[in-house]
mmCIF file of C-alpha atoms in Angstrom:
data_model
loop_
_atom_site.group_PDB
_atom_site.id
_atom_site.type_symbol
_atom_site.label_atom_id
_atom_site.label_comp_id
_atom_site.label_asym_id
_atom_site.label_seq_id
_atom_site.Cartn_x
_atom_site.Cartn_y
_atom_site.Cartn_z
ATOM 1 C CA MET A 1010 26.216 -8.036 16.491
ATOM 2 C CA LYS A 1011 24.462 -8.385 19.839
ATOM 3 C CA TYR A 1012 27.413 -6.706 21.565
ATOM 4 C CA LEU A 1013 27.432 -3.854 19.058
ATOM 5 C CA THR A 1014 23.697 -3.384 19.694
ATOM 6 C CA ALA A 1015 24.303 -3.391 23.441
ATOM 7 C CA LEU A 1016 27.100 -0.832 23.139
ATOM 8 C CA THR A 1017 24.897 1.390 20.992
ATOM 9 C CA SER A 1018 22.091 1.132 23.543
ATOM 10 C CA ILE A 1019 24.314 1.951 26.481
ATOM 11 C CA LEU A 1020 25.924 4.892 24.721
ATOM 12 C CA ALA A 1021 22.579 6.169 23.510
ATOM 13 C CA PHE A 1022 20.940 6.095 26.924
ATOM 14 C CA GLY A 1023 24.052 6.931 28.894
ATOM 15 C CA THR A 1024 25.581 9.755 26.913
ATOM 16 C CA VAL A 1025 23.046 11.545 24.773
ATOM 17 C CA ALA A 1026 22.202 13.966 27.581
ATOM 18 C CA ALA A 1027 25.854 14.866 27.919
ATOM 19 C CA PHE A 1028 26.252 15.364 24.180
ATOM 20 C CA ALA A 1029 23.168 17.549 23.733
ATOM 21 C CA PRO A 1030 23.886 21.304 23.921
ATOM 22 C CA SER A 1031 22.071 23.451 26.418
ATOM 23 C CA GLY A 1032 19.199 25.201 24.732
ATOM 24 C CA ALA A 1033 19.506 23.043 21.619
ATOM 25 C CA SER A 1034 16.398 23.175 19.515
ATOM 26 C CA ARG A 1035 14.363 20.029 19.069
ATOM 27 C CA HIS A 1036 12.694 19.394 15.752
ATOM 28 C CA ALA A 1037 9.714 17.115 15.311
ATOM 29 C CA SER A 1038 10.247 14.332 12.776
ATOM 30 C CA THR A 1039 7.836 13.690 9.948
ATOM 31 C CA PRO A 1040 6.736 10.031 10.124
ATOM 32 C CA LEU A 1041 7.216 7.900 7.010
ATOM 33 C CA TYR A 1042 4.645 5.320 5.928
ATOM 34 C CA ASN A 1043 2.654 5.936 9.136
ATOM 35 C CA LYS A 1044 5.267 4.084 11.143
ATOM 36 C CA PRO A 1045 6.395 5.201 14.599
ATOM 37 C CA ALA A 1046 9.614 7.185 14.855
ATOM 38 C CA GLY A 1047 12.814 5.292 15.577
ATOM 39 C CA HIS A 1048 15.127 2.795 13.914
ATOM 40 C CA ASP A 1049 13.783 -0.523 12.709
ATOM 41 C CA VAL A 1050 16.106 -3.037 14.345
ATOM 42 C CA ARG A 1051 15.508 -6.595 13.215
ATOM 43 C CA SER A 1052 16.086 -9.486 15.579
ATOM 44 C CA ASP A 1053 14.879 -13.009 16.132
ATOM 45 C CA GLY A 1054 12.766 -11.832 19.065
ATOM 46 C CA VAL A 1055 14.905 -13.638 21.618
ATOM 47 C CA ALA A 1056 16.582 -11.506 24.277
ATOM 48 C CA LYS A 1057 20.260 -12.330 24.466
ATOM 49 C CA GLU A 1058 22.072 -12.044 27.745
ATOM 50 C CA MET A 1059 25.370 -10.191 27.608
ATOM 51 C CA ASP A 1060 28.488 -11.586 29.173
ATOM 52 C CA PRO A 1061 28.750 -9.938 32.638
ATOM 53 C CA GLU A 1062 32.333 -8.829 32.085
ATOM 54 C CA GLU A 1063 31.456 -7.329 28.707
ATOM 55 C CA LEU A 1064 28.506 -5.504 30.258
ATOM 56 C CA LYS A 1065 30.824 -4.101 32.907
ATOM 57 C CA ILE A 1066 33.183 -2.783 30.222
ATOM 58 C CA GLN A 1067 30.318 -1.225 28.270
ATOM 59 C CA GLN A 1068 28.974 0.509 31.375
ATOM 60 C CA ALA A 1069 32.431 1.839 32.251
ATOM 61 C CA LEU A 1070 32.796 3.176 28.709
ATOM 62 C CA ALA A 1071 29.393 4.890 28.831
ATOM 63 C CA GLU A 1072 30.162 6.507 32.206
ATOM 64 C CA HIS A 1073 33.585 7.669 31.038
ATOM 65 C CA GLN A 1074 32.153 9.247 27.890
ATOM 66 C CA GLN A 1075 29.370 10.982 29.790
ATOM 67 C CA ASN A 1076 31.900 12.701 32.051
ATOM 68 C CA ALA A 1077 34.598 13.425 29.446
ATOM 69 C CA PRO A 1078 35.078 17.200 28.919
ATOM 70 C CA LYS A 1079 34.197 18.439 25.440
ATOM 71 C CA LEU A 1080 34.162 21.737 23.631
ATOM 72 C CA GLY A 1081 30.767 23.425 23.755
ATOM 73 C CA PHE A 1082 28.606 23.103 20.656
ATOM 74 C CA PRO A 1083 29.107 26.733 19.519
ATOM 75 C CA THR A 1084 32.891 26.346 19.781
ATOM 76 C CA ASP A 1085 32.767 22.966 18.041
ATOM 77 C CA VAL A 1086 30.782 24.415 15.137
ATOM 78 C CA ARG A 1087 32.891 27.541 14.814
ATOM 79 C CA THR A 1088 36.082 25.466 14.955
ATOM 80 C CA LEU A 1089 34.915 23.076 12.235
ATOM 81 C CA VAL A 1090 34.022 25.943 9.904
ATOM 82 C CA GLN A 1091 37.309 27.753 10.567
ATOM 83 C CA TYR A 1092 39.640 24.807 9.966
ATOM 84 C CA ASN A 1093 37.748 23.076 7.175
ATOM 85 C CA HIS A 1094 39.726 22.676 3.925
ATOM 86 C CA GLY A 1095 37.780 25.561 2.394
ATOM 87 C CA PHE A 1096 35.220 23.699 0.286
ATOM 88 C CA ALA A 1097 31.575 22.910 0.942
ATOM 89 C CA VAL A 1098 28.312 21.961 -0.752
ATOM 90 C CA MET A 1099 25.993 24.897 -1.437
ATOM 91 C CA SER A 1100 22.317 24.236 -2.059
ATOM 92 C CA THR A 1101 20.375 26.980 -3.839
ATOM 93 C CA ASN A 1102 16.885 27.401 -5.214
ATOM 94 C CA SER A 1103 17.378 26.609 -8.888
ATOM 95 C CA LYS A 1104 16.529 29.429 -11.294
ATOM 96 C CA SER A 1105 16.639 27.179 -14.365
ATOM 97 C CA ASN A 1106 14.627 24.368 -12.736
ATOM 98 C CA PRO A 1107 12.087 26.099 -10.472
ATOM 99 C CA GLY A 1108 11.015 24.097 -7.463
ATOM 100 C CA PHE A 1109 14.169 22.023 -7.394
ATOM 101 C CA PRO A 1110 17.335 22.585 -5.331
ATOM 102 C CA GLY A 1111 20.617 23.225 -7.093
ATOM 103 C CA GLY A 1112 23.807 21.781 -5.640
ATOM 104 C CA SER A 1113 27.383 23.003 -6.145
ATOM 105 C CA VAL A 1114 30.749 22.364 -4.534
ATOM 106 C CA VAL A 1115 32.113 25.834 -3.804
ATOM 107 C CA GLY A 1116 35.201 27.377 -2.266
ATOM 108 C CA PHE A 1117 34.725 29.599 0.781
ATOM 109 C CA ALA A 1118 36.570 31.260 3.641
ATOM 110 C CA PRO A 1119 35.094 32.388 6.979
ATOM 111 C CA ASP A 1120 35.477 35.983 8.134
ATOM 112 C CA GLU A 1121 36.115 36.987 11.770
ATOM 113 C CA LEU A 1122 32.468 36.286 12.638
ATOM 114 C CA GLY A 1123 32.411 32.927 10.888
ATOM 115 C CA ARG A 1124 30.383 34.205 7.937
ATOM 116 C CA PRO A 1125 31.358 32.328 4.749
ATOM 117 C CA ILE A 1126 32.869 34.477 1.984
ATOM 118 C CA PHE A 1127 32.678 33.398 -1.668
ATOM 119 C CA ILE A 1128 33.902 34.617 -5.039
ATOM 120 C CA PHE A 1129 31.770 33.377 -7.914
ATOM 121 C CA SER A 1130 31.843 33.679 -11.678
ATOM 122 C CA GLY A 1131 28.864 35.477 -13.144
ATOM 123 C CA MET A 1132 28.330 32.495 -15.449
ATOM 124 C CA SER A 1133 27.979 29.921 -12.659
ATOM 125 C CA SER A 1134 24.515 28.480 -12.118
ATOM 126 C CA HIS A 1135 24.711 29.043 -8.354
ATOM 127 C CA THR A 1136 25.545 32.718 -8.961
ATOM 128 C CA GLN A 1137 22.404 33.116 -11.051
ATOM 129 C CA ASP A 1138 20.406 31.223 -8.426
ATOM 130 C CA LEU A 1139 21.607 33.536 -5.631
ATOM 131 C CA LEU A 1140 20.916 36.693 -7.597
ATOM 132 C CA ALA A 1141 17.342 35.490 -8.098
ATOM 133 C CA ASP A 1142 16.906 34.160 -4.546
ATOM 134 C CA PRO A 1143 19.647 34.668 -1.912
ATOM 135 C CA LYS A 1144 18.304 31.916 0.375
ATOM 136 C CA CYS A 1145 20.593 28.897 0.471
ATOM 137 C CA SER A 1146 22.367 26.435 2.713
ATOM 138 C CA LEU A 1147 26.018 25.471 3.030
ATOM 139 C CA THR A 1148 27.046 22.007 4.237
ATOM 140 C CA ILE A 1149 30.585 21.945 5.597
ATOM 141 C CA ALA A 1150 32.359 18.724 6.574
ATOM 142 C CA SER A 1151 35.262 18.555 8.980
ATOM 143 C CA LYS A 1152 38.702 18.443 7.420
ATOM 144 C CA GLU A 1153 39.189 14.841 8.537
ATOM 145 C CA PHE A 1154 35.717 13.738 7.369
ATOM 146 C CA LYS A 1155 35.559 10.115 6.242
ATOM 147 C CA GLY A 1156 32.073 8.963 7.268
ATOM 148 C CA ALA A 1157 29.010 9.286 9.470
ATOM 149 C CA ALA A 1158 31.059 9.327 12.684
ATOM 150 C CA ASP A 1159 32.761 12.584 11.664
ATOM 151 C CA GLY A 1160 31.541 16.149 12.095
ATOM 152 C CA ARG A 1161 29.602 18.344 9.689
ATOM 153 C CA VAL A 1162 27.759 21.656 9.899
ATOM 154 C CA ASN A 1163 24.869 23.059 7.900
ATOM 155 C CA LEU A 1164 24.471 26.833 7.724
ATOM 156 C CA MET A 1165 21.257 28.297 6.351
ATOM 157 C CA GLY A 1166 21.014 31.929 5.419
ATOM 158 C CA GLU A 1167 21.056 34.543 2.702
ATOM 159 C CA VAL A 1168 24.080 35.108 0.476
ATOM 160 C CA THR A 1169 24.378 38.563 -1.060
ATOM 161 C CA LEU A 1170 26.900 40.675 -2.967
ATOM 162 C CA LEU A 1171 29.496 42.537 -0.923
ATOM 163 C CA LYS A 1172 29.781 46.300 -0.919
ATOM 164 C CA GLN A 1173 32.797 47.870 -2.615
ATOM 165 C CA ASP A 1174 34.478 48.878 0.654
ATOM 166 C CA GLU A 1175 34.278 45.287 1.982
ATOM 167 C CA LYS A 1176 35.988 43.581 -0.928
ATOM 168 C CA GLU A 1177 39.643 44.044 0.079
ATOM 169 C CA ALA A 1178 39.100 42.497 3.521
ATOM 170 C CA ALA A 1179 37.168 39.651 1.909
ATOM 171 C CA LYS A 1180 39.964 39.097 -0.596
ATOM 172 C CA ALA A 1181 42.567 38.897 2.187
ATOM 173 C CA ALA A 1182 40.501 36.351 4.135
ATOM 174 C CA TYR A 1183 39.850 34.256 1.031
ATOM 175 C CA LEU A 1184 43.497 34.208 -0.059
ATOM 176 C CA ALA A 1185 44.564 33.169 3.446
ATOM 177 C CA LYS A 1186 42.461 30.019 2.974
ATOM 178 C CA HIS A 1187 43.061 29.645 -0.790
ATOM 179 C CA PRO A 1188 46.496 31.154 -1.557
ATOM 180 C CA GLY A 1189 46.411 29.910 -5.150
ATOM 181 C CA ALA A 1190 43.078 31.525 -6.035
ATOM 182 C CA PHE A 1191 44.339 33.610 -8.967
ATOM 183 C CA TRP A 1192 40.764 34.168 -10.179
ATOM 184 C CA VAL A 1193 40.052 36.663 -7.369
ATOM 185 C CA ASP A 1194 41.205 39.431 -9.715
ATOM 186 C CA PHE A 1195 39.128 38.351 -12.712
ATOM 187 C CA GLY A 1196 36.695 41.031 -13.797
ATOM 188 C CA ASP A 1197 33.707 38.719 -14.198
ATOM 189 C CA PHE A 1198 34.006 37.276 -10.675
ATOM 190 C CA ASN A 1199 32.017 38.779 -7.800
ATOM 191 C CA TRP A 1200 32.319 38.713 -4.010
ATOM 192 C CA PHE A 1201 29.486 37.278 -1.919
ATOM 193 C CA ARG A 1202 28.977 36.579 1.788
ATOM 194 C CA MET A 1203 26.395 34.768 3.873
ATOM 195 C CA ASP A 1204 25.442 37.818 5.899
ATOM 196 C CA GLU A 1205 22.229 36.633 7.457
ATOM 197 C CA ILE A 1206 22.662 33.206 9.050
ATOM 198 C CA VAL A 1207 19.283 31.983 10.282
ATOM 199 C CA SER A 1208 20.016 28.364 11.239
ATOM 200 C CA VAL A 1209 23.087 26.415 12.370
ATOM 201 C CA ARG A 1210 22.831 22.637 12.598
ATOM 202 C CA PHE A 1211 25.655 20.409 13.770
ATOM 203 C CA VAL A 1212 26.327 16.672 13.695
ATOM 204 C CA GLY A 1213 29.462 15.710 15.583
ATOM 205 C CA GLY A 1214 29.055 11.972 15.040
ATOM 206 C CA PHE A 1215 26.818 9.260 16.422
ATOM 207 C CA ALA A 1216 24.716 10.410 19.407
ATOM 208 C CA ARG A 1217 26.056 13.955 19.113
ATOM 209 C CA ALA A 1218 23.838 16.320 17.156
ATOM 210 C CA GLY A 1219 21.872 19.497 17.681
ATOM 211 C CA SER A 1220 21.814 23.151 16.781
ATOM 212 C CA VAL A 1221 23.087 26.483 18.052
ATOM 213 C CA THR A 1222 21.574 29.908 17.591
ATOM 214 C CA PRO A 1223 23.050 32.309 15.034
ATOM 215 C CA GLU A 1224 23.984 34.578 17.955
ATOM 216 C CA GLU A 1225 25.890 31.786 19.724
ATOM 217 C CA TYR A 1226 27.695 30.973 16.494
ATOM 218 C CA ALA A 1227 28.716 34.601 15.886
ATOM 219 C CA GLU A 1228 30.036 34.981 19.439
ATOM 220 C CA ALA A 1229 32.013 31.706 19.475
ATOM 221 C CA LYS A 1230 35.741 31.603 18.794
ATOM 222 C CA PRO A 1231 37.602 28.756 17.067
ATOM 223 C CA ASP A 1232 39.527 26.442 19.373
ATOM 224 C CA PRO A 1233 43.201 27.412 18.861
ATOM 225 C CA VAL A 1234 44.651 23.926 19.398
ATOM 226 C CA SER A 1235 42.434 22.488 16.653
ATOM 227 C CA ALA A 1236 44.418 24.548 14.123
ATOM 228 C CA PHE A 1237 47.405 22.206 14.463
ATOM 229 C CA GLY A 1238 45.484 19.177 15.765
ATOM 230 C CA PRO A 1239 45.585 17.272 12.440
ATOM 231 C CA ALA A 1240 49.404 17.325 12.397
ATOM 232 C CA ILE A 1241 49.516 15.912 15.932
ATOM 233 C CA ALA A 1242 46.947 13.249 15.079
ATOM 234 C CA SER A 1243 48.856 12.236 11.945
ATOM 235 C CA HIS A 1244 52.135 11.939 13.855
ATOM 236 C CA MET A 1245 50.583 9.842 16.616
ATOM 237 C CA ASN A 1246 48.735 7.598 14.171
ATOM 238 C CA ASP A 1247 51.794 7.015 12.008
ATOM 239 C CA ASP A 1248 54.413 6.543 14.724
ATOM 240 C CA HIS A 1249 52.799 5.998 18.135
ATOM 241 C CA MET A 1250 49.504 4.154 17.795
ATOM 242 C CA SER A 1251 50.600 1.722 20.503
ATOM 243 C CA SER A 1252 50.743 4.691 22.887
ATOM 244 C CA THR A 1253 47.192 5.701 21.969
ATOM 245 C CA ILE A 1254 45.982 2.118 22.504
ATOM 246 C CA ALA A 1255 47.623 2.142 25.932
ATOM 247 C CA MET A 1256 46.016 5.500 26.813
ATOM 248 C CA VAL A 1257 42.573 4.135 25.901
ATOM 249 C CA ALA A 1258 43.110 1.056 28.091
ATOM 250 C CA HIS A 1259 44.290 3.250 30.963
ATOM 251 C CA ALA A 1260 41.327 5.619 30.704
ATOM 252 C CA ILE A 1261 38.735 2.835 30.500
ATOM 253 C CA PRO A 1262 39.991 -0.276 32.330
ATOM 254 C CA GLY A 1263 39.099 -3.477 30.531
ATOM 255 C CA LEU A 1264 38.579 -1.823 27.158
ATOM 256 C CA GLU A 1265 41.195 -3.498 24.995
ATOM 257 C CA VAL A 1266 41.309 -2.207 21.431
ATOM 258 C CA SER A 1267 43.342 -3.469 18.503
ATOM 259 C CA GLU A 1268 43.467 -0.106 16.757
ATOM 260 C CA ALA A 1269 43.129 3.486 17.980
ATOM 261 C CA VAL A 1270 43.170 6.225 15.338
ATOM 262 C CA ILE A 1271 43.103 9.830 16.559
ATOM 263 C CA THR A 1272 40.677 11.748 14.342
ATOM 264 C CA SER A 1273 40.934 15.200 15.969
ATOM 265 C CA VAL A 1274 42.724 17.054 18.752
ATOM 266 C CA ASP A 1275 41.502 20.160 20.608
ATOM 267 C CA SER A 1276 42.373 22.032 23.794
ATOM 268 C CA LEU A 1277 40.387 19.636 26.015
ATOM 269 C CA GLY A 1278 41.208 16.249 24.502
ATOM 270 C CA MET A 1279 41.104 13.946 21.494
ATOM 271 C CA TYR A 1280 38.547 11.953 19.566
ATOM 272 C CA VAL A 1281 39.769 8.425 18.852
ATOM 273 C CA LYS A 1282 38.261 5.867 16.478
ATOM 274 C CA CYS A 1283 38.725 2.477 18.103
ATOM 275 C CA THR A 1284 38.508 -1.054 16.759
ATOM 276 C CA ARG A 1285 37.853 -3.994 19.074
ATOM 277 C CA THR A 1286 36.310 -7.445 19.104
ATOM 278 C CA PRO A 1287 33.962 -7.830 22.093
ATOM 279 C CA ARG A 1288 34.170 -10.766 24.452
ATOM 280 C CA ALA A 1289 32.518 -13.948 23.186
ATOM 281 C CA SER A 1290 32.322 -12.520 19.666
ATOM 282 C CA ASP A 1291 34.316 -12.853 16.484
ATOM 283 C CA GLN A 1292 32.918 -9.707 14.870
ATOM 284 C CA PRO A 1293 35.075 -6.558 15.240
ATOM 285 C CA GLN A 1294 33.363 -3.247 15.873
ATOM 286 C CA GLN A 1295 34.431 0.362 15.353
ATOM 287 C CA PHE A 1296 33.354 3.326 17.458
ATOM 288 C CA LYS A 1297 34.646 6.765 18.368
ATOM 289 C CA ILE A 1298 35.427 7.787 21.941
ATOM 290 C CA ARG A 1299 36.454 10.988 23.664
ATOM 291 C CA LEU A 1300 39.876 10.791 25.347
ATOM 292 C CA PRO A 1301 40.208 13.897 27.549
ATOM 293 C CA PHE A 1302 43.410 15.642 28.556
ATOM 294 C CA PRO A 1303 44.124 15.973 32.301
ATOM 295 C CA ARG A 1304 44.114 19.768 31.888
ATOM 296 C CA LYS A 1305 43.267 22.361 29.281
ATOM 297 C CA ILE A 1306 45.959 22.811 26.636
ATOM 298 C CA GLU A 1307 47.193 26.278 25.707
ATOM 299 C CA ASP A 1308 49.770 25.688 22.967
ATOM 300 C CA ARG A 1309 51.468 23.103 20.764
ATOM 301 C CA LYS A 1310 54.304 22.378 23.189
ATOM 302 C CA ASP A 1311 51.813 21.746 25.964
ATOM 303 C CA VAL A 1312 50.014 19.155 23.803
ATOM 304 C CA LYS A 1313 53.241 17.193 23.483
ATOM 305 C CA ASN A 1314 53.921 17.422 27.203
ATOM 306 C CA VAL A 1315 50.442 16.216 28.127
ATOM 307 C CA ILE A 1316 50.518 13.305 25.675
ATOM 308 C CA VAL A 1317 53.888 12.250 27.105
ATOM 309 C CA GLU A 1318 52.394 12.426 30.622
ATOM 310 C CA MET A 1319 49.379 10.361 29.559
ATOM 311 C CA THR A 1320 51.599 7.791 27.841
ATOM 312 C CA ARG A 1321 53.793 7.427 30.923
ATOM 313 C CA ALA A 1322 50.754 7.086 33.186
ATOM 314 C CA ALA A 1323 49.353 4.395 30.903
ATOM 315 C CA ALA A 1324 52.707 2.581 30.886
ATOM 316 C CA ALA A 1325 52.915 2.691 34.676
ATOM 317 C CA SER A 1326 49.410 1.276 35.104
ATOM 318 C CA ALA A 1327 50.172 -1.520 32.634
ATOM 319 C CA ALA A 1328 53.464 -2.517 34.296
ATOM 320 C CA PRO A 1329 55.291 -4.852 34.019
ATOM 321 C CA GLU A 1330 54.400 -4.565 30.304
ATOM 322 C CA PRO A 1331 55.717 -1.170 29.183
ATOM 323 C CA ALA A 1332 53.749 0.907 26.688
ATOM 324 C CA ALA A 1333 55.558 2.496 23.786
ATOM 325 C CA ALA A 1334 56.964 5.901 24.628
ATOM 326 C CA VAL A 1335 56.137 8.954 22.580
ATOM 327 C CA ALA A 1336 59.165 10.000 20.546
ATOM 328 C CA GLU A 1337 60.888 13.134 21.760
ATOM 329 C CA GLU A 1338 60.472 15.027 18.525
#
């Protein structure tokens, strides 16, 4: 555990500045039980000295992550909303239980400005809540979400009924995301949209959180490579994990991992969840790193070409032990 604590400390102090978006709002925390802010980390009070070689690896990792190119926060947020599976948690002000929030899992689709579109039954509790008070929030998790290390977005705003002349465009956008939504033609279902977004909060994983303005969100465009990133990640994870492990070792010398699972792919690189057992420890640890591409990717074919280049470079640096080649498929 001492190595995991050290890694967390190095990443926290070495990379938070790089992860924070420019102009990100800072919110004061409300203290609990009159205790100072921060995490309560228990220890035996004895400072443990880290193995020098392990410390060197941790410092190299922190420096690499600080300098790794990433999508800007507005693009990250807009991309997550665009390529989500189309379901999210909506929190409304409950009409039937005043003073309490109501929670519902709802289907949605973003329009060209990233505004979520909904079609709700008039009998649904969240429909009645919105008609009484349009203020709500929508929590959207990334398509690959499995835990706290994965991305999620919270949009706060007002959800109101669409005008008659906006319904056909809304229907087209919704059916593109939910092609089997036969209920869009039901007479007792109504079209809604979050027109006025007032707050956009983003958590991209550990040590990567902040907010963007509604204007930045509206102006951002989804990253095009992220649209087919999950298919690339799945292929690499199923058939070429040894290549990903080799790429991690090549990017950060000394960092030997036993498992490297690609969680997302975008035009600037990949996020990889790694598993390793630190030196002088028998406890494995998991953490996510950014593995950048050598150049910006423009299309699907280019992703394949760059991953092949990275695999070959990793194999060359590891010679005479060859890394597994990426299949030519």
